[in-house]
Amino acid sequence: MTRNGLRIELARVYGFCPGVRRAVEMIEEHLAREGRVATLGAIVHNARVVETLSRKGATVAKSLEEVQAPAVAITAHGAGREIYEEITRRGLDLVDTTCPIVKRAQEVARNLARQGYTVLIYGEETHPEVRGILSWTEGKGYATMSAADLPPFKGGKLGIVSQTTKDQKAFWGFVQEVIAGIHRGIKDLRVVDTTCPETGRRYRAALELAERVQAIFVVGSRNSANTRKLAETCEHTGVPTYFIEDASELRPEWVRGLSRVGVTAGASTPDELVEEVVARLRELGGEGG
Ligand code: SF4
């Protein structure tokens, strides 16, 4: 895309991942049919998406106690077993938007626990997805980001899985450290790679883009961890990187004198925000960029 000399390139992969797109579509379909739903936490870390859904009848509830609507939606991050039980107990309709990749991680963790494995989850224990996976281990799992912080392993069967958004290489590095640290006690080891390729695809596409442009605009909410990391990845390339929530934050001086800029977006950023940024960049290019 060019206008008056400013070429605007989009990353090969950017924006909504399939899991988030599916979750938003499921909520929209439910709203079109039934009119109201409460989501357990924001369906995605993006204010525009939350606002748009709220205009159509979605509210955000921090817990099941807060739910006023007849239906409740579990987000793409998934939820623990006790949440499903409580939803049934309260007689609420369920819109389960758990991403199939997260669902698989939950099922793997549950099956390992049922087969007598202690389940170690590589991930942040306070993250909603990890709390959900942990819950499915029924008390036989724990989560950590560091092999150095492992609780004493009493020996026996050990299963290792990952928070889906963790880097695959980092996961396998963690597995090696765990084995090196406690190998004598392990009688049976099962490692299941439950990482999702989507986050990595956005990072790799951003790095490719950085090789071709003079500045990169990363679009997304500042409260979105994956967008923040995407921006950090771009910054590390040395190419000037601007992390913006929407087109209104774009400053004309950022593109002045440039001929080629790139745009990417985190997995929680809707297409419309990216389109608005591209449209504004076109205008700025037309203003003598
Ligand atoms: S990043 Fe992957 S696991 Fe997470 S919601 Fe998207 S597709 Fe699903």
mmCIF file of N, CA and C and ligand atoms in Angstrom, residues 17-20 76 99-102 129 164-165 196-199 267, ligand 1:
data_model
loop_
_atom_site.group_PDB
_atom_site.id
_atom_site.type_symbol
_atom_site.label_atom_id
_atom_site.label_comp_id
_atom_site.label_asym_id
_atom_site.label_seq_id
_atom_site.Cartn_x
_atom_site.Cartn_y
_atom_site.Cartn_z
ATOM 1 N N CYS A 17 -5.973 -14.293 16.819
ATOM 2 C CA CYS A 17 -5.619 -15.695 16.556
ATOM 3 C C CYS A 17 -6.943 -16.450 16.354
ATOM 4 N N PRO A 18 -6.888 -17.665 15.799
ATOM 5 C CA PRO A 18 -8.154 -18.378 15.543
ATOM 6 C C PRO A 18 -8.982 -18.595 16.810
ATOM 7 N N GLY A 19 -8.319 -18.808 17.951
ATOM 8 C CA GLY A 19 -9.052 -19.062 19.197
ATOM 9 C C GLY A 19 -9.842 -17.848 19.648
ATOM 10 N N VAL A 20 -9.234 -16.673 19.549
ATOM 11 C CA VAL A 20 -9.913 -15.435 19.962
ATOM 12 C C VAL A 20 -11.020 -15.092 18.963
ATOM 13 N N ALA A 76 -11.781 -17.736 26.032
ATOM 14 C CA ALA A 76 -10.887 -18.630 25.296
ATOM 15 C C ALA A 76 -9.809 -19.235 26.200
ATOM 16 N N CYS A 99 -10.734 -22.052 23.913
ATOM 17 C CA CYS A 99 -10.032 -22.378 22.670
ATOM 18 C C CYS A 99 -9.748 -23.886 22.631
ATOM 19 N N PRO A 100 -9.941 -24.541 21.499
ATOM 20 C CA PRO A 100 -9.695 -25.981 21.431
ATOM 21 C C PRO A 100 -8.263 -26.369 21.835
ATOM 22 N N ILE A 101 -7.323 -25.457 21.628
ATOM 23 C CA ILE A 101 -5.929 -25.774 22.001
ATOM 24 C C ILE A 101 -5.772 -25.748 23.529
ATOM 25 N N VAL A 102 -6.486 -24.832 24.184
ATOM 26 C CA VAL A 102 -6.472 -24.790 25.652
ATOM 27 C C VAL A 102 -7.210 -26.016 26.200
ATOM 28 N N GLU A 129 -5.564 -19.022 32.428
ATOM 29 C CA GLU A 129 -5.492 -20.297 31.697
ATOM 30 C C GLU A 129 -4.807 -21.364 32.552
ATOM 31 N N THR A 164 -0.362 -22.610 27.037
ATOM 32 C CA THR A 164 -0.352 -22.655 25.573
ATOM 33 C C THR A 164 0.444 -21.520 24.925
ATOM 34 N N THR A 165 0.463 -20.347 25.574
ATOM 35 C CA THR A 165 1.103 -19.189 24.927
ATOM 36 C C THR A 165 2.603 -19.112 25.174
ATOM 37 N N CYS A 196 0.981 -23.344 21.846
ATOM 38 C CA CYS A 196 0.207 -22.973 20.657
ATOM 39 C C CYS A 196 1.131 -22.241 19.680
ATOM 40 N N PRO A 197 1.087 -22.590 18.404
ATOM 41 C CA PRO A 197 2.007 -21.937 17.461
ATOM 42 C C PRO A 197 1.642 -20.496 17.125
ATOM 43 N N GLU A 198 0.447 -20.066 17.498
ATOM 44 C CA GLU A 198 -0.045 -18.764 17.017
ATOM 45 C C GLU A 198 0.784 -17.569 17.481
ATOM 46 N N THR A 199 1.140 -17.554 18.774
ATOM 47 C CA THR A 199 1.887 -16.392 19.285
ATOM 48 C C THR A 199 3.227 -16.295 18.571
ATOM 49 N N ALA A 267 -2.551 -10.786 19.249
ATOM 50 C CA ALA A 267 -3.603 -11.783 18.996
ATOM 51 C C ALA A 267 -4.962 -11.340 19.531
HETATM 52 S S1 SF4 B 1 -3.161 -18.027 21.270
HETATM 53 FE FE1 SF4 B 1 -3.518 -20.141 20.604
HETATM 54 S S2 SF4 B 1 -4.264 -21.165 22.449
HETATM 55 FE FE2 SF4 B 1 -4.500 -18.977 22.804
HETATM 56 S S3 SF4 B 1 -6.579 -18.528 22.144
HETATM 57 FE FE3 SF4 B 1 -5.225 -18.143 20.394
HETATM 58 S S4 SF4 B 1 -5.263 -20.042 19.204
HETATM 59 FE FE4 SF4 B 1 -6.031 -20.505 21.250
#
